[in-house]
């Protein structure tokens, strides 16, 4: 199990377009990928979950990964959320 | 096996009413490939003439985006539906949108979800064309579309569920 903190940097938060990017990235990994926001866990491979998360700019989230490639997954997810979303 | 003839179990369907008064069209015409590519799921494009979004099914509101331009709801059969008003409307930061429902609220088909200013959207966002996406779900067997001019009574989408 790996946990990494990330801060949502995109101006409009994680709306439809970035949500799709999050799901696509998380789905590349074999590990389970969860995002924790406000005490709730959201499956990063589910578009409905990420849209329901409705993260806004400056939200602090925790990426939780579990599996063989958990480290690569956690690093990639943090990088995407902090640098890769519009 | 009990015999050669299998009894045909009753086909279960989920009927979606039109989310707007206006028109429903092929999702491939939406000017944003996040939706038109169907990567989020299959669905329809729609355009409202009156600026009101209605619940297409009985169900529960899973989320209303803080900018009020998107609503996610789950039908009582478990189908998760994303409604997204306009394209790039998130940038309007809620201006021109009024939400009538909130997370965890139960709704009936035809209930008012969001009111929005079409003219403002056309002026400030990329497009007022909107989307209803049926997110992928293993209980879905097939989806049928009835597109064209619609009012609240039309049934633009019929989802056949797996037996």
mmCIF file of C-alpha atoms in Angstrom:
data_model
loop_
_atom_site.group_PDB
_atom_site.id
_atom_site.type_symbol
_atom_site.label_atom_id
_atom_site.label_comp_id
_atom_site.label_asym_id
_atom_site.label_seq_id
_atom_site.Cartn_x
_atom_site.Cartn_y
_atom_site.Cartn_z
ATOM 1 C CA UNK A 1 0.000 0.000 0.000
ATOM 2 C CA UNK A 2 1.322 3.421 -0.904
ATOM 3 C CA UNK A 3 -0.068 6.805 -0.038
ATOM 4 C CA UNK A 4 0.930 10.112 -1.561
ATOM 5 C CA UNK A 5 -0.537 13.550 -1.021
ATOM 6 C CA UNK A 6 -1.412 15.764 -3.947
ATOM 7 C CA UNK A 7 -2.946 19.181 -4.407
ATOM 8 C CA UNK A 8 -5.415 19.848 -7.201
ATOM 9 C CA UNK A 9 -3.819 22.570 -9.266
ATOM 10 C CA UNK A 10 -6.148 22.905 -12.234
ATOM 11 C CA UNK A 11 -8.169 26.108 -12.282
ATOM 12 C CA UNK A 12 -11.538 24.442 -12.837
ATOM 13 C CA UNK A 13 -10.864 21.488 -10.586
ATOM 14 C CA UNK A 14 -11.411 17.928 -11.751
ATOM 15 C CA UNK A 15 -14.385 18.322 -14.097
ATOM 16 C CA UNK A 16 -15.266 16.076 -17.059
ATOM 17 C CA UNK A 17 -12.134 16.447 -19.171
ATOM 18 C CA UNK A 18 -9.570 16.044 -16.364
ATOM 19 C CA UNK A 19 -11.709 13.314 -14.779
ATOM 20 C CA UNK A 20 -11.338 11.301 -17.962
ATOM 21 C CA UNK A 21 -7.560 11.859 -17.881
ATOM 22 C CA UNK A 22 -7.442 10.649 -14.269
ATOM 23 C CA UNK A 23 -9.410 7.507 -15.102
ATOM 24 C CA UNK A 24 -7.293 6.778 -18.172
ATOM 25 C CA UNK A 25 -4.061 7.149 -16.211
ATOM 26 C CA UNK A 26 -5.244 5.078 -13.241
ATOM 27 C CA UNK A 27 -6.484 2.348 -15.567
ATOM 28 C CA UNK A 28 -2.962 1.881 -16.958
ATOM 29 C CA UNK A 29 -1.892 0.286 -13.693
ATOM 30 C CA UNK A 30 -2.697 -3.132 -12.297
ATOM 31 C CA UNK A 31 -2.863 -1.752 -8.764
ATOM 32 C CA UNK A 32 -5.995 -0.564 -7.112
ATOM 33 C CA UNK A 33 -5.935 3.247 -7.256
ATOM 34 C CA UNK A 34 -8.056 5.256 -4.862
ATOM 35 C CA UNK A 35 -8.297 8.977 -4.256
ATOM 36 C CA UNK A 36 -9.208 10.122 -0.783
ATOM 37 C CA UNK A 37 -10.891 13.497 -0.452
ATOM 38 C CA UNK A 38 -12.713 14.811 2.559
ATOM 39 C CA UNK A 39 -12.537 11.448 4.268
ATOM 40 C CA UNK A 40 -14.192 9.619 1.374
ATOM 41 C CA UNK A 41 -12.532 7.144 -0.962
ATOM 42 C CA UNK A 42 -13.107 7.307 -4.725
ATOM 43 C CA UNK A 43 -12.096 4.637 -7.227
ATOM 44 C CA UNK A 44 -9.775 6.430 -9.668
ATOM 45 C CA UNK A 45 -10.676 3.944 -12.411
ATOM 46 C CA UNK A 46 -14.340 4.924 -12.323
ATOM 47 C CA UNK A 47 -15.463 8.055 -14.159
ATOM 48 C CA UNK A 48 -18.603 8.288 -12.024
ATOM 49 C CA UNK A 49 -16.538 8.145 -8.829
ATOM 50 C CA UNK A 50 -14.136 10.862 -9.975
ATOM 51 C CA UNK A 51 -16.956 13.092 -11.198
ATOM 52 C CA UNK A 52 -18.770 12.583 -7.893
ATOM 53 C CA UNK A 53 -15.591 13.548 -6.068
ATOM 54 C CA UNK A 54 -15.982 16.994 -7.678
ATOM 55 C CA UNK A 55 -12.526 18.186 -6.616
ATOM 56 C CA UNK A 56 -11.855 21.897 -6.910
ATOM 57 C CA UNK A 57 -8.626 23.868 -7.151
ATOM 58 C CA UNK A 58 -6.450 23.643 -4.035
ATOM 59 C CA UNK A 59 -8.226 20.568 -2.685
ATOM 60 C CA UNK A 60 -5.780 18.336 -0.830
ATOM 61 C CA UNK A 61 -6.214 14.732 -1.806
ATOM 62 C CA UNK A 62 -4.439 11.487 -1.024
ATOM 63 C CA UNK A 63 -3.608 8.941 -3.690
ATOM 64 C CA UNK A 64 -3.769 5.412 -2.315
ATOM 65 C CA UNK A 65 -2.423 2.573 -4.412
ATOM 66 C CA UNK A 66 -2.223 -1.134 -3.717
ATOM 67 C CA UNK A 67 -0.633 -3.758 -5.913
ATOM 68 C CA UNK A 68 2.495 -4.791 -7.764
ATOM 69 C CA UNK A 69 2.955 -1.465 -9.510
ATOM 70 C CA UNK A 70 1.676 0.653 -6.616
ATOM 71 C CA UNK A 71 4.690 2.940 -6.489
ATOM 72 C CA UNK A 72 4.670 3.731 -10.202
ATOM 73 C CA UNK A 73 0.923 4.253 -10.029
ATOM 74 C CA UNK A 74 1.129 6.639 -7.070
ATOM 75 C CA UNK A 75 3.909 8.679 -8.649
ATOM 76 C CA UNK A 76 2.110 8.892 -11.992
ATOM 77 C CA UNK A 77 -1.183 9.931 -10.398
ATOM 78 C CA UNK A 78 0.417 12.686 -8.329
ATOM 79 C CA UNK A 79 2.271 13.978 -11.383
ATOM 80 C CA UNK A 80 -0.909 14.007 -13.437
ATOM 81 C CA UNK A 81 -2.993 15.773 -10.830
ATOM 82 C CA UNK A 82 -0.379 18.367 -9.983
ATOM 83 C CA UNK A 83 1.039 19.012 -13.425
ATOM 84 C CA UNK A 84 -0.898 17.271 -16.114
ATOM 85 C CA UNK A 85 -4.466 18.524 -15.875
ATOM 86 C CA UNK A 86 -5.741 21.645 -17.624
ATOM 87 C CA UNK B 1 -31.191 -29.084 -18.624
ATOM 88 C CA UNK B 2 -34.958 -29.071 -18.335
ATOM 89 C CA UNK B 3 -35.885 -29.245 -21.953
ATOM 90 C CA UNK B 4 -35.352 -27.762 -25.346
ATOM 91 C CA UNK B 5 -37.553 -24.731 -24.921
ATOM 92 C CA UNK B 6 -36.325 -21.996 -22.616
ATOM 93 C CA UNK B 7 -39.012 -19.731 -21.269
ATOM 94 C CA UNK B 8 -38.349 -16.169 -22.311
ATOM 95 C CA UNK B 9 -37.862 -14.152 -19.140
ATOM 96 C CA UNK B 10 -39.532 -10.765 -19.145
ATOM 97 C CA UNK B 11 -37.173 -8.201 -20.673
ATOM 98 C CA UNK B 12 -36.349 -5.475 -18.252
ATOM 99 C CA UNK B 13 -35.833 -1.989 -19.617
ATOM 100 C CA UNK B 14 -34.968 1.390 -18.209
ATOM 101 C CA UNK B 15 -36.738 4.173 -20.060
ATOM 102 C CA UNK B 16 -35.128 7.611 -19.981
ATOM 103 C CA UNK B 17 -37.395 10.577 -20.494
ATOM 104 C CA UNK B 18 -36.062 13.610 -22.304
ATOM 105 C CA UNK B 19 -33.913 15.750 -20.008
ATOM 106 C CA UNK B 20 -35.094 18.907 -21.810
ATOM 107 C CA UNK B 21 -37.728 20.529 -23.974
ATOM 108 C CA UNK B 22 -35.900 20.985 -27.260
ATOM 109 C CA UNK B 23 -34.087 18.375 -29.288
ATOM 110 C CA UNK B 24 -31.999 15.249 -28.836
ATOM 111 C CA UNK B 25 -29.285 14.296 -31.309
ATOM 112 C CA UNK B 26 -26.403 11.911 -31.922
ATOM 113 C CA UNK B 27 -23.678 12.288 -29.282
ATOM 114 C CA UNK B 28 -21.082 12.188 -32.084
ATOM 115 C CA UNK B 29 -22.186 15.725 -33.011
ATOM 116 C CA UNK B 30 -21.070 17.168 -29.665
ATOM 117 C CA UNK B 31 -18.108 19.535 -30.299
ATOM 118 C CA UNK B 32 -15.927 17.957 -27.632
ATOM 119 C CA UNK B 33 -14.276 14.596 -28.064
ATOM 120 C CA UNK B 34 -14.421 13.837 -24.343
ATOM 121 C CA UNK B 35 -18.116 13.196 -25.047
ATOM 122 C CA UNK B 36 -18.355 12.576 -28.793
ATOM 123 C CA UNK B 37 -15.757 9.805 -28.617
ATOM 124 C CA UNK B 38 -18.007 7.956 -26.148
ATOM 125 C CA UNK B 39 -14.983 7.398 -23.905
ATOM 126 C CA UNK B 40 -17.158 8.284 -20.911
ATOM 127 C CA UNK B 41 -19.935 6.069 -22.244
ATOM 128 C CA UNK B 42 -22.687 6.083 -24.835
ATOM 129 C CA UNK B 43 -25.415 8.682 -24.760
ATOM 130 C CA UNK B 44 -27.069 11.558 -26.550
ATOM 131 C CA UNK B 45 -26.529 15.194 -27.244
ATOM 132 C CA UNK B 46 -29.375 17.519 -26.348
ATOM 133 C CA UNK B 47 -30.247 21.168 -26.667
ATOM 134 C CA UNK B 48 -32.804 22.963 -24.523
ATOM 135 C CA UNK B 49 -35.060 25.702 -25.851
ATOM 136 C CA UNK B 50 -36.184 26.760 -22.390
ATOM 137 C CA UNK B 51 -33.042 26.490 -20.249
ATOM 138 C CA UNK B 52 -34.237 23.800 -17.841
ATOM 139 C CA UNK B 53 -32.747 20.371 -17.178
ATOM 140 C CA UNK B 54 -35.120 17.668 -15.983
ATOM 141 C CA UNK B 55 -34.420 14.306 -14.358
ATOM 142 C CA UNK B 56 -34.642 11.615 -17.054
ATOM 143 C CA UNK B 57 -35.394 8.858 -14.543
ATOM 144 C CA UNK B 58 -36.475 8.139 -10.983
ATOM 145 C CA UNK B 59 -33.370 7.890 -8.894
ATOM 146 C CA UNK B 60 -30.869 9.504 -6.591
ATOM 147 C CA UNK B 61 -28.626 12.503 -7.166
ATOM 148 C CA UNK B 62 -25.039 11.325 -6.697
ATOM 149 C CA UNK B 63 -23.512 14.757 -7.166
ATOM 150 C CA UNK B 64 -24.162 18.283 -8.390
ATOM 151 C CA UNK B 65 -20.971 19.964 -9.523
ATOM 152 C CA UNK B 66 -20.115 23.109 -7.536
ATOM 153 C CA UNK B 67 -20.353 25.045 -10.823
ATOM 154 C CA UNK B 68 -23.849 23.555 -11.312
ATOM 155 C CA UNK B 69 -23.235 22.678 -14.947
ATOM 156 C CA UNK B 70 -23.104 18.907 -14.353
ATOM 157 C CA UNK B 71 -25.279 16.477 -12.430
ATOM 158 C CA UNK B 72 -24.694 12.780 -11.840
ATOM 159 C CA UNK B 73 -27.613 10.597 -10.934
ATOM 160 C CA UNK B 74 -28.243 6.929 -10.419
ATOM 161 C CA UNK B 75 -31.479 5.372 -11.567
ATOM 162 C CA UNK B 76 -33.325 3.095 -9.209
ATOM 163 C CA UNK B 77 -32.113 0.160 -11.353
ATOM 164 C CA UNK B 78 -28.506 1.221 -10.763
ATOM 165 C CA UNK B 79 -27.704 2.956 -14.073
ATOM 166 C CA UNK B 80 -25.386 5.918 -13.529
ATOM 167 C CA UNK B 81 -26.085 8.904 -15.754
ATOM 168 C CA UNK B 82 -24.007 12.030 -16.278
ATOM 169 C CA UNK B 83 -25.761 15.178 -17.432
ATOM 170 C CA UNK B 84 -23.458 17.941 -18.645
ATOM 171 C CA UNK B 85 -24.886 21.299 -19.675
ATOM 172 C CA UNK B 86 -22.939 22.976 -22.438
ATOM 173 C CA UNK B 87 -19.292 22.553 -23.390
ATOM 174 C CA UNK B 88 -16.530 24.206 -21.347
ATOM 175 C CA UNK B 89 -19.245 25.640 -19.130
ATOM 176 C CA UNK B 90 -17.178 24.830 -16.051
ATOM 177 C CA UNK B 91 -15.333 28.076 -16.796
ATOM 178 C CA UNK B 92 -18.480 30.083 -16.105
ATOM 179 C CA UNK B 93 -18.029 29.167 -12.428
ATOM 180 C CA UNK B 94 -21.748 28.796 -11.876
ATOM 181 C CA UNK B 95 -22.819 32.104 -13.382
ATOM 182 C CA UNK B 96 -26.128 31.608 -15.157
ATOM 183 C CA UNK B 97 -26.863 28.296 -13.438
ATOM 184 C CA UNK B 98 -29.325 27.549 -10.658
ATOM 185 C CA UNK B 99 -29.512 24.091 -9.061
ATOM 186 C CA UNK B 100 -32.767 22.787 -7.594
ATOM 187 C CA UNK B 101 -31.417 19.527 -6.246
ATOM 188 C CA UNK B 102 -28.496 18.387 -4.165
ATOM 189 C CA UNK B 103 -26.417 15.315 -3.467
ATOM 190 C CA UNK B 104 -28.323 12.358 -1.999
ATOM 191 C CA UNK B 105 -31.709 13.784 -2.960
ATOM 192 C CA UNK B 106 -34.268 11.389 -4.435
ATOM 193 C CA UNK B 107 -35.834 12.564 -7.685
ATOM 194 C CA UNK B 108 -38.608 11.463 -10.003
ATOM 195 C CA UNK B 109 -38.437 11.582 -13.792
ATOM 196 C CA UNK B 110 -39.438 15.078 -14.855
ATOM 197 C CA UNK B 111 -38.247 16.820 -11.692
ATOM 198 C CA UNK B 112 -36.413 20.089 -12.307
ATOM 199 C CA UNK B 113 -32.682 19.671 -11.732
ATOM 200 C CA UNK B 114 -31.007 22.832 -13.015
ATOM 201 C CA UNK B 115 -32.103 26.066 -14.695
ATOM 202 C CA UNK B 116 -29.589 27.744 -16.959
ATOM 203 C CA UNK B 117 -29.239 30.770 -19.180
ATOM 204 C CA UNK B 118 -28.828 29.539 -22.759
ATOM 205 C CA UNK B 119 -27.820 32.966 -24.102
ATOM 206 C CA UNK B 120 -25.144 33.429 -21.469
ATOM 207 C CA UNK B 121 -23.783 29.972 -22.169
ATOM 208 C CA UNK B 122 -23.677 30.664 -25.904
ATOM 209 C CA UNK B 123 -21.801 33.903 -25.185
ATOM 210 C CA UNK B 124 -19.344 32.677 -22.562
ATOM 211 C CA UNK B 125 -18.799 28.982 -23.169
ATOM 212 C CA UNK B 126 -17.794 26.927 -26.181
ATOM 213 C CA UNK B 127 -21.335 25.681 -26.826
ATOM 214 C CA UNK B 128 -24.773 25.312 -25.272
ATOM 215 C CA UNK B 129 -25.054 21.793 -26.718
ATOM 216 C CA UNK B 130 -25.359 19.404 -23.802
ATOM 217 C CA UNK B 131 -24.797 15.731 -23.118
ATOM 218 C CA UNK B 132 -26.422 12.838 -21.345
ATOM 219 C CA UNK B 133 -23.938 9.998 -20.859
ATOM 220 C CA UNK B 134 -24.886 6.516 -19.703
ATOM 221 C CA UNK B 135 -21.691 5.347 -18.052
ATOM 222 C CA UNK B 136 -20.648 1.801 -18.874
ATOM 223 C CA UNK B 137 -22.441 -0.722 -16.765
ATOM 224 C CA UNK B 138 -22.340 -4.489 -16.942
ATOM 225 C CA UNK B 139 -26.096 -4.759 -16.407
ATOM 226 C CA UNK B 140 -26.768 -3.071 -19.746
ATOM 227 C CA UNK B 141 -27.558 -5.356 -22.667
ATOM 228 C CA UNK B 142 -28.330 -2.736 -25.314
ATOM 229 C CA UNK B 143 -29.304 0.904 -25.727
ATOM 230 C CA UNK B 144 -31.901 2.257 -28.169
ATOM 231 C CA UNK B 145 -32.159 5.901 -29.207
ATOM 232 C CA UNK B 146 -35.154 7.922 -30.418
ATOM 233 C CA UNK B 147 -33.725 11.255 -31.482
ATOM 234 C CA UNK B 148 -35.335 14.452 -32.706
ATOM 235 C CA UNK B 149 -37.512 17.230 -31.334
ATOM 236 C CA UNK B 150 -38.556 16.446 -27.785
ATOM 237 C CA UNK B 151 -40.608 17.537 -24.844
ATOM 238 C CA UNK B 152 -40.634 16.069 -21.342
ATOM 239 C CA UNK B 153 -42.797 13.129 -22.383
ATOM 240 C CA UNK B 154 -40.525 11.803 -25.097
ATOM 241 C CA UNK B 155 -38.363 8.763 -24.415
ATOM 242 C CA UNK B 156 -35.111 9.353 -26.269
ATOM 243 C CA UNK B 157 -33.283 6.472 -24.662
ATOM 244 C CA UNK B 158 -34.392 2.946 -23.859
ATOM 245 C CA UNK B 159 -31.874 0.788 -22.045
ATOM 246 C CA UNK B 160 -32.392 -2.952 -22.223
ATOM 247 C CA UNK B 161 -30.964 -4.722 -19.210
ATOM 248 C CA UNK B 162 -29.323 -8.129 -19.204
ATOM 249 C CA UNK B 163 -31.615 -10.897 -18.106
#
